[in-house]
Amino acid sequence: DQQVKQNSPSLSVQEGRISILNCDYTNSMFDYFLWYKKYPAEGPTFLISISSIKDKNEDGRFTVFLNKSAKHLSLHIVPSQPGDSAVYFCAAADRGSTLGRLYFGRGTQLTVWP
Amino acid sequence: EPEVTQTPSHQVTQMGQEVILRCVPISNHLYFYWYRQILGQKVEFLVSFYNNEISEKSEIFDDQFSVERPDGSNFTLKIRSTKLEDSAMYFCASNRDRGSYNSPLHFGNGTRLTVT
């Protein structure tokens, strides 16, 4: 099951710079996308979402971009902070499942160094 | 901020034994879920539950698995006869509104199940 792919298992960024995390999907039925952050020994924490009617959603330092034609989304974190170091999961939901079935990518470990 | 709580944090069991993983969802949430993550793998959907019945389940959720809301606060996942491949982190989640469009899932910290 490779419906949601995060091809970069890790990303290392200097504090203050931009972090860009990428995600691709294959299922054209997906119409809602979310990013979750996960620290060790904790569950995933919701970060930001976007529906397919938009191409951008911004919340503070976090912006998610959606390119439907390319079936690609990205999460931008500006400026990056050491506390942002975590695993970031991209997740997607489709129209046929209205009750919270999310399809996750494998995650990208972000490390922000001072 | 209210949170989803899961107990125990770590459960070790022998193959063939039954285990029950417990969760207390956020109090005003109506939709409940179990997900799992095998080490190094993706977080995978197991089951969703609403109004005291299963709404949707994945192919992973076979007859060995069951869920229950025995009272007004707990939500449990039972594995009847555990197998080695059931070893994983199990996450409980809940949300308030119908579907993730309106409210994202809130996850607990997980129960690490180790089957020996």
PDB file of C-alpha atoms in Angstrom:
ATOM      1  CA  ASP A   1       0.000   0.000   0.000  1.00  0.00           C
ATOM      2  CA  GLN A   2       1.919   3.014  -1.306  1.00  0.00           C
ATOM      3  CA  GLN A   3      -0.906   5.488  -1.664  1.00  0.00           C
ATOM      4  CA  VAL A   4       0.949   8.154   0.302  1.00  0.00           C
ATOM      5  CA  LYS A   5       4.684   8.445  -0.103  1.00  0.00           C
ATOM      6  CA  GLN A   6       7.288  10.432   1.700  1.00  0.00           C
ATOM      7  CA  ASN A   7      10.449   9.679  -0.192  1.00  0.00           C
ATOM      8  CA  SER A   8      12.869  11.427   2.119  1.00  0.00           C
ATOM      9  CA  PRO A   9      13.329   9.515   5.363  1.00  0.00           C
ATOM     10  CA  SER A  10      15.324  12.367   6.874  1.00  0.00           C
ATOM     11  CA  LEU A  11      16.032  16.062   6.513  1.00  0.00           C
ATOM     12  CA  SER A  12      18.586  18.167   8.340  1.00  0.00           C
ATOM     13  CA  VAL A  13      18.236  21.962   8.447  1.00  0.00           C
ATOM     14  CA  GLN A  14      19.978  24.747  10.282  1.00  0.00           C
ATOM     15  CA  GLU A  15      17.983  26.783  12.774  1.00  0.00           C
ATOM     16  CA  GLY A  16      16.389  29.822  11.163  1.00  0.00           C
ATOM     17  CA  ARG A  17      16.341  28.311   7.679  1.00  0.00           C
ATOM     18  CA  ILE A  18      13.360  26.906   5.818  1.00  0.00           C
ATOM     19  CA  SER A  19      12.437  23.231   6.135  1.00  0.00           C
ATOM     20  CA  ILE A  20      10.561  21.737   3.206  1.00  0.00           C
ATOM     21  CA  LEU A  21       8.997  18.329   3.636  1.00  0.00           C
ATOM     22  CA  ASN A  22       7.482  16.624   0.636  1.00  0.00           C
ATOM     23  CA  CYS A  23       4.694  14.138   0.119  1.00  0.00           C
ATOM     24  CA  ASP A  24       3.234  12.447  -2.965  1.00  0.00           C
ATOM     25  CA  TYR A  25       0.009  10.532  -3.319  1.00  0.00           C
ATOM     26  CA  THR A  26      -1.427   8.266  -5.950  1.00  0.00           C
ATOM     27  CA  ASN A  27      -5.122   8.015  -5.107  1.00  0.00           C
ATOM     28  CA  SER A  28      -7.084  10.699  -6.970  1.00  0.00           C
ATOM     29  CA  MET A  29      -9.965  10.191  -4.541  1.00  0.00           C
ATOM     30  CA  PHE A  30      -7.988  11.832  -1.748  1.00  0.00           C
ATOM     31  CA  ASP A  31      -9.428  15.251  -1.073  1.00  0.00           C
ATOM     32  CA  TYR A  32      -8.114  16.149   2.345  1.00  0.00           C
ATOM     33  CA  PHE A  33      -4.542  16.188   3.518  1.00  0.00           C
ATOM     34  CA  LEU A  34      -2.971  16.575   6.910  1.00  0.00           C
ATOM     35  CA  TRP A  35       0.453  16.855   8.455  1.00  0.00           C
ATOM     36  CA  TYR A  36       1.168  15.327  11.826  1.00  0.00           C
ATOM     37  CA  LYS A  37       4.263  15.738  13.967  1.00  0.00           C
ATOM     38  CA  LYS A  38       5.497  12.975  16.231  1.00  0.00           C
ATOM     39  CA  TYR A  39       8.017  13.112  19.041  1.00  0.00           C
ATOM     40  CA  PRO A  40       9.514   9.891  20.453  1.00  0.00           C
ATOM     41  CA  ALA A  41       7.220   8.069  22.898  1.00  0.00           C
ATOM     42  CA  GLU A  42       4.275  10.268  21.932  1.00  0.00           C
ATOM     43  CA  GLY A  43       1.403   9.915  19.525  1.00  0.00           C
ATOM     44  CA  PRO A  44       1.108  11.920  16.311  1.00  0.00           C
ATOM     45  CA  THR A  45       0.028  15.521  16.913  1.00  0.00           C
ATOM     46  CA  PHE A  46      -2.008  17.361  14.313  1.00  0.00           C
ATOM     47  CA  LEU A  47      -0.149  20.254  12.725  1.00  0.00           C
ATOM     48  CA  ILE A  48      -1.979  21.609   9.706  1.00  0.00           C
ATOM     49  CA  SER A  49      -4.390  20.462   7.005  1.00  0.00           C
ATOM     50  CA  ILE A  50      -5.591  21.419   3.553  1.00  0.00           C
ATOM     51  CA  SER A  51      -8.594  20.434   1.491  1.00  0.00           C
ATOM     52  CA  SER A  52      -8.409  19.862  -2.222  1.00  0.00           C
ATOM     53  CA  ILE A  53     -10.305  23.061  -2.992  1.00  0.00           C
ATOM     54  CA  LYS A  54      -7.301  25.072  -1.843  1.00  0.00           C
ATOM     55  CA  ASP A  55      -3.699  25.134  -2.942  1.00  0.00           C
ATOM     56  CA  LYS A  56      -2.241  26.747   0.157  1.00  0.00           C
ATOM     57  CA  ASN A  57      -2.961  26.919   3.848  1.00  0.00           C
ATOM     58  CA  GLU A  58      -0.907  28.841   6.350  1.00  0.00           C
ATOM     59  CA  ASP A  59      -0.718  28.712  10.131  1.00  0.00           C
ATOM     60  CA  GLY A  60       2.049  30.725  11.721  1.00  0.00           C
ATOM     61  CA  ARG A  61       5.400  29.277  10.715  1.00  0.00           C
ATOM     62  CA  PHE A  62       3.760  26.366   8.909  1.00  0.00           C
ATOM     63  CA  THR A  63       2.442  26.456   5.356  1.00  0.00           C
ATOM     64  CA  VAL A  64       1.134  23.541   3.357  1.00  0.00           C
ATOM     65  CA  PHE A  65       1.040  23.688  -0.435  1.00  0.00           C
ATOM     66  CA  LEU A  66      -1.045  21.356  -2.575  1.00  0.00           C
ATOM     67  CA  ASN A  67      -0.436  20.678  -6.260  1.00  0.00           C
ATOM     68  CA  LYS A  68      -3.349  18.500  -7.326  1.00  0.00           C
ATOM     69  CA  SER A  69      -2.201  17.987 -10.880  1.00  0.00           C
ATOM     70  CA  ALA A  70       1.111  16.624  -9.643  1.00  0.00           C
ATOM     71  CA  LYS A  71      -0.515  14.846  -6.671  1.00  0.00           C
ATOM     72  CA  HIS A  72       2.073  16.485  -4.474  1.00  0.00           C
ATOM     73  CA  LEU A  73       2.013  18.425  -1.268  1.00  0.00           C
ATOM     74  CA  SER A  74       4.683  20.040   0.800  1.00  0.00           C
ATOM     75  CA  LEU A  75       5.049  21.454   4.264  1.00  0.00           C
ATOM     76  CA  HIS A  76       7.173  24.544   4.736  1.00  0.00           C
ATOM     77  CA  ILE A  77       8.440  25.539   8.149  1.00  0.00           C
ATOM     78  CA  VAL A  78       9.884  29.033   8.345  1.00  0.00           C
ATOM     79  CA  PRO A  79      11.939  29.761  10.356  1.00  0.00           C
ATOM     80  CA  SER A  80      12.890  26.310  11.573  1.00  0.00           C
ATOM     81  CA  GLN A  81      13.559  25.888  15.278  1.00  0.00           C
ATOM     82  CA  PRO A  82      15.315  23.108  17.206  1.00  0.00           C
ATOM     83  CA  GLY A  83      11.980  22.234  18.841  1.00  0.00           C
ATOM     84  CA  ASP A  84      10.665  21.354  15.394  1.00  0.00           C
ATOM     85  CA  SER A  85      12.929  18.295  15.358  1.00  0.00           C
ATOM     86  CA  ALA A  86      10.497  15.373  15.092  1.00  0.00           C
ATOM     87  CA  VAL A  87       9.082  12.889  12.627  1.00  0.00           C
ATOM     88  CA  TYR A  88       6.586  14.497  10.250  1.00  0.00           C
ATOM     89  CA  PHE A  89       3.837  12.369   8.743  1.00  0.00           C
ATOM     90  CA  CYS A  90       1.798  13.270   5.729  1.00  0.00           C
ATOM     91  CA  ALA A  91      -1.710  11.792   5.764  1.00  0.00           C
ATOM     92  CA  ALA A  92      -4.630  11.771   3.363  1.00  0.00           C
ATOM     93  CA  ALA A  93      -8.333  10.984   3.454  1.00  0.00           C
ATOM     94  CA  ASP A  94     -10.686  10.147   0.586  1.00  0.00           C
ATOM     95  CA  ARG A  95     -14.281  11.085  -0.164  1.00  0.00           C
ATOM     96  CA  GLY A  96     -15.471   7.550   0.277  1.00  0.00           C
ATOM     97  CA  SER A  97     -14.425   7.369   3.903  1.00  0.00           C
ATOM     98  CA  THR A  98     -15.986  10.035   6.042  1.00  0.00           C
ATOM     99  CA  LEU A  99     -15.114   8.641   9.388  1.00  0.00           C
ATOM    100  CA  GLY A 100     -11.472   9.349   9.863  1.00  0.00           C
ATOM    101  CA  ARG A 101      -9.625   6.675   7.956  1.00  0.00           C
ATOM    102  CA  LEU A 102      -6.308   8.281   7.209  1.00  0.00           C
ATOM    103  CA  TYR A 103      -3.598   6.945   4.942  1.00  0.00           C
ATOM    104  CA  PHE A 104      -0.155   7.813   6.232  1.00  0.00           C
ATOM    105  CA  GLY A 105       3.230   8.168   4.639  1.00  0.00           C
ATOM    106  CA  ARG A 106       6.276   6.607   6.284  1.00  0.00           C
ATOM    107  CA  GLY A 107       7.364   9.888   7.783  1.00  0.00           C
ATOM    108  CA  THR A 108      10.348  12.189   7.489  1.00  0.00           C
ATOM    109  CA  GLN A 109      12.678  12.729  10.424  1.00  0.00           C
ATOM    110  CA  LEU A 110      13.427  16.445  10.607  1.00  0.00           C
ATOM    111  CA  THR A 111      16.476  17.549  12.553  1.00  0.00           C
ATOM    112  CA  VAL A 112      16.975  21.251  13.135  1.00  0.00           C
ATOM    113  CA  TRP A 113      20.453  22.059  14.377  1.00  0.00           C
ATOM    114  CA  PRO A 114      21.554  25.304  16.027  1.00  0.00           C
TER     115      PRO A 114
ATOM    116  CA  GLU B   1      -5.898  20.804  26.564  1.00  0.00           C
ATOM    117  CA  PRO B   2      -7.888  17.554  26.734  1.00  0.00           C
ATOM    118  CA  GLU B   3      -6.058  14.514  25.474  1.00  0.00           C
ATOM    119  CA  VAL B   4      -6.545  10.892  24.566  1.00  0.00           C
ATOM    120  CA  THR B   5      -5.047   8.618  27.208  1.00  0.00           C
ATOM    121  CA  GLN B   6      -3.901   5.058  26.681  1.00  0.00           C
ATOM    122  CA  THR B   7      -2.943   2.339  29.131  1.00  0.00           C
ATOM    123  CA  PRO B   8      -0.672   0.557  29.546  1.00  0.00           C
ATOM    124  CA  SER B   9       2.205   2.296  27.839  1.00  0.00           C
ATOM    125  CA  HIS B  10       3.948  -1.034  27.307  1.00  0.00           C
ATOM    126  CA  GLN B  11       2.452  -4.526  27.294  1.00  0.00           C
ATOM    127  CA  VAL B  12       4.460  -7.710  26.968  1.00  0.00           C
ATOM    128  CA  THR B  13       2.578 -10.916  26.285  1.00  0.00           C
ATOM    129  CA  GLN B  14       3.242 -14.437  25.112  1.00  0.00           C
ATOM    130  CA  MET B  15       2.103 -15.652  21.737  1.00  0.00           C
ATOM    131  CA  GLY B  16      -1.424 -17.023  21.883  1.00  0.00           C
ATOM    132  CA  GLN B  17      -2.461 -14.932  24.863  1.00  0.00           C
ATOM    133  CA  GLU B  18      -5.273 -12.415  24.823  1.00  0.00           C
ATOM    134  CA  VAL B  19      -4.527  -8.746  25.376  1.00  0.00           C
ATOM    135  CA  ILE B  20      -6.761  -5.757  25.942  1.00  0.00           C
ATOM    136  CA  LEU B  21      -5.497  -2.292  25.165  1.00  0.00           C
ATOM    137  CA  ARG B  22      -7.353   0.539  26.809  1.00  0.00           C
ATOM    138  CA  CYS B  23      -8.075   4.078  25.758  1.00  0.00           C
ATOM    139  CA  VAL B  24      -9.990   7.011  27.165  1.00  0.00           C
ATOM    140  CA  PRO B  25     -10.924   9.301  24.264  1.00  0.00           C
ATOM    141  CA  ILE B  26     -11.516  13.021  24.671  1.00  0.00           C
ATOM    142  CA  SER B  27     -14.797  13.389  26.517  1.00  0.00           C
ATOM    143  CA  ASN B  28     -16.902  15.237  23.922  1.00  0.00           C
ATOM    144  CA  HIS B  29     -15.631  13.196  20.994  1.00  0.00           C
ATOM    145  CA  LEU B  30     -17.973  10.771  19.291  1.00  0.00           C
ATOM    146  CA  TYR B  31     -15.735   8.932  16.824  1.00  0.00           C
ATOM    147  CA  PHE B  32     -13.040   6.536  17.914  1.00  0.00           C
ATOM    148  CA  TYR B  33     -10.257   4.761  16.105  1.00  0.00           C
ATOM    149  CA  TRP B  34      -7.395   2.343  16.467  1.00  0.00           C
ATOM    150  CA  TYR B  35      -4.264   2.616  14.393  1.00  0.00           C
ATOM    151  CA  ARG B  36      -1.025   0.702  14.667  1.00  0.00           C
ATOM    152  CA  GLN B  37       2.574   1.188  13.638  1.00  0.00           C
ATOM    153  CA  ILE B  38       4.889  -1.761  13.272  1.00  0.00           C
ATOM    154  CA  LEU B  39       8.478  -0.718  13.920  1.00  0.00           C
ATOM    155  CA  GLY B  40       9.866   1.027  10.858  1.00  0.00           C
ATOM    156  CA  GLN B  41       6.563   0.884   9.015  1.00  0.00           C
ATOM    157  CA  LYS B  42       3.698   3.264   8.338  1.00  0.00           C
ATOM    158  CA  VAL B  43       0.957   4.153  10.748  1.00  0.00           C
ATOM    159  CA  GLU B  44      -1.948   1.965   9.579  1.00  0.00           C
ATOM    160  CA  PHE B  45      -5.676   2.249  10.140  1.00  0.00           C
ATOM    161  CA  LEU B  46      -7.323  -0.652  11.939  1.00  0.00           C
ATOM    162  CA  VAL B  47     -10.885   0.315  12.772  1.00  0.00           C
ATOM    163  CA  SER B  48     -13.283   3.182  13.340  1.00  0.00           C
ATOM    164  CA  PHE B  49     -16.160   3.115  15.817  1.00  0.00           C
ATOM    165  CA  TYR B  50     -19.220   5.278  16.198  1.00  0.00           C
ATOM    166  CA  ASN B  51     -22.496   4.937  18.055  1.00  0.00           C
ATOM    167  CA  ASN B  52     -21.413   1.642  19.597  1.00  0.00           C
ATOM    168  CA  GLU B  53     -20.633  -0.090  16.375  1.00  0.00           C
ATOM    169  CA  ILE B  54     -17.804  -0.510  13.931  1.00  0.00           C
ATOM    170  CA  SER B  55     -18.038   1.977  11.073  1.00  0.00           C
ATOM    171  CA  GLU B  56     -15.136   0.795   9.015  1.00  0.00           C
ATOM    172  CA  LYS B  57     -12.315  -1.695   9.362  1.00  0.00           C
ATOM    173  CA  SER B  58      -9.220  -2.500   7.407  1.00  0.00           C
ATOM    174  CA  GLU B  59      -8.052  -5.859   6.124  1.00  0.00           C
ATOM    175  CA  ILE B  60      -5.714  -6.022   9.111  1.00  0.00           C
ATOM    176  CA  PHE B  61      -8.680  -6.074  11.496  1.00  0.00           C
ATOM    177  CA  ASP B  62      -9.519  -9.762  11.243  1.00  0.00           C
ATOM    178  CA  ASP B  63     -11.497 -12.008  13.557  1.00  0.00           C
ATOM    179  CA  GLN B  64      -8.721 -11.916  16.144  1.00  0.00           C
ATOM    180  CA  PHE B  65      -9.475  -8.264  16.806  1.00  0.00           C
ATOM    181  CA  SER B  66     -12.473  -6.718  18.493  1.00  0.00           C
ATOM    182  CA  VAL B  67     -13.346  -3.313  19.888  1.00  0.00           C
ATOM    183  CA  GLU B  68     -15.713  -2.288  22.606  1.00  0.00           C
ATOM    184  CA  ARG B  69     -16.907   0.753  24.453  1.00  0.00           C
ATOM    185  CA  PRO B  70     -17.836  -0.930  27.739  1.00  0.00           C
ATOM    186  CA  ASP B  71     -18.872   2.291  29.484  1.00  0.00           C
ATOM    187  CA  GLY B  72     -19.150   5.981  28.782  1.00  0.00           C
ATOM    188  CA  SER B  73     -15.450   6.670  28.799  1.00  0.00           C
ATOM    189  CA  ASN B  74     -13.324   3.664  27.825  1.00  0.00           C
ATOM    190  CA  PHE B  75     -12.646   2.322  24.374  1.00  0.00           C
ATOM    191  CA  THR B  76     -10.817  -0.996  24.169  1.00  0.00           C
ATOM    192  CA  LEU B  77      -9.045  -3.083  21.562  1.00  0.00           C
ATOM    193  CA  LYS B  78      -8.865  -6.806  22.219  1.00  0.00           C
ATOM    194  CA  ILE B  79      -6.579  -9.201  20.420  1.00  0.00           C
ATOM    195  CA  ARG B  80      -7.856 -12.715  21.102  1.00  0.00           C
ATOM    196  CA  SER B  81      -4.790 -14.811  20.391  1.00  0.00           C
ATOM    197  CA  THR B  82      -1.709 -12.743  19.822  1.00  0.00           C
ATOM    198  CA  LYS B  83       0.846 -13.533  17.144  1.00  0.00           C
ATOM    199  CA  LEU B  84       4.443 -12.376  16.874  1.00  0.00           C
ATOM    200  CA  GLU B  85       3.473 -10.085  14.009  1.00  0.00           C
ATOM    201  CA  ASP B  86       1.016  -8.235  16.254  1.00  0.00           C
ATOM    202  CA  SER B  87       4.000  -6.591  17.938  1.00  0.00           C
ATOM    203  CA  ALA B  88       3.560  -2.903  17.233  1.00  0.00           C
ATOM    204  CA  MET B  89       2.688   0.457  18.710  1.00  0.00           C
ATOM    205  CA  TYR B  90      -1.080   0.772  18.920  1.00  0.00           C
ATOM    206  CA  PHE B  91      -2.571   4.253  18.827  1.00  0.00           C
ATOM    207  CA  CYS B  92      -6.052   5.183  19.865  1.00  0.00           C
ATOM    208  CA  ALA B  93      -7.562   8.320  18.323  1.00  0.00           C
ATOM    209  CA  SER B  94     -10.779  10.275  18.485  1.00  0.00           C
ATOM    210  CA  ASN B  95     -12.471  13.220  16.885  1.00  0.00           C
ATOM    211  CA  ARG B  96     -15.538  15.303  17.457  1.00  0.00           C
ATOM    212  CA  ASP B  97     -17.218  15.797  14.142  1.00  0.00           C
ATOM    213  CA  ARG B  98     -18.149  13.553  11.308  1.00  0.00           C
ATOM    214  CA  GLY B  99     -14.984  12.775   9.444  1.00  0.00           C
ATOM    215  CA  SER B 100     -11.546  14.249   9.335  1.00  0.00           C
ATOM    216  CA  TYR B 101     -12.746  17.096   7.087  1.00  0.00           C
ATOM    217  CA  ASN B 102     -14.099  18.996  10.036  1.00  0.00           C
ATOM    218  CA  SER B 103     -11.905  17.929  12.868  1.00  0.00           C
ATOM    219  CA  PRO B 104      -8.554  16.206  12.787  1.00  0.00           C
ATOM    220  CA  LEU B 105      -7.880  13.057  14.727  1.00  0.00           C
ATOM    221  CA  HIS B 106      -6.367  13.418  18.172  1.00  0.00           C
ATOM    222  CA  PHE B 107      -4.035  10.562  19.006  1.00  0.00           C
ATOM    223  CA  GLY B 108      -2.990   9.055  22.302  1.00  0.00           C
ATOM    224  CA  ASN B 109       0.639   8.310  23.141  1.00  0.00           C
ATOM    225  CA  GLY B 110       0.236   4.684  22.217  1.00  0.00           C
ATOM    226  CA  THR B 111       0.665   1.259  23.780  1.00  0.00           C
ATOM    227  CA  ARG B 112       3.742  -0.655  22.727  1.00  0.00           C
ATOM    228  CA  LEU B 113       2.709  -4.305  22.429  1.00  0.00           C
ATOM    229  CA  THR B 114       5.501  -6.868  22.435  1.00  0.00           C
ATOM    230  CA  VAL B 115       4.551 -10.463  21.683  1.00  0.00           C
ATOM    231  CA  THR B 116       7.203 -13.029  22.613  1.00  0.00           C
TER     232      THR B 116
END
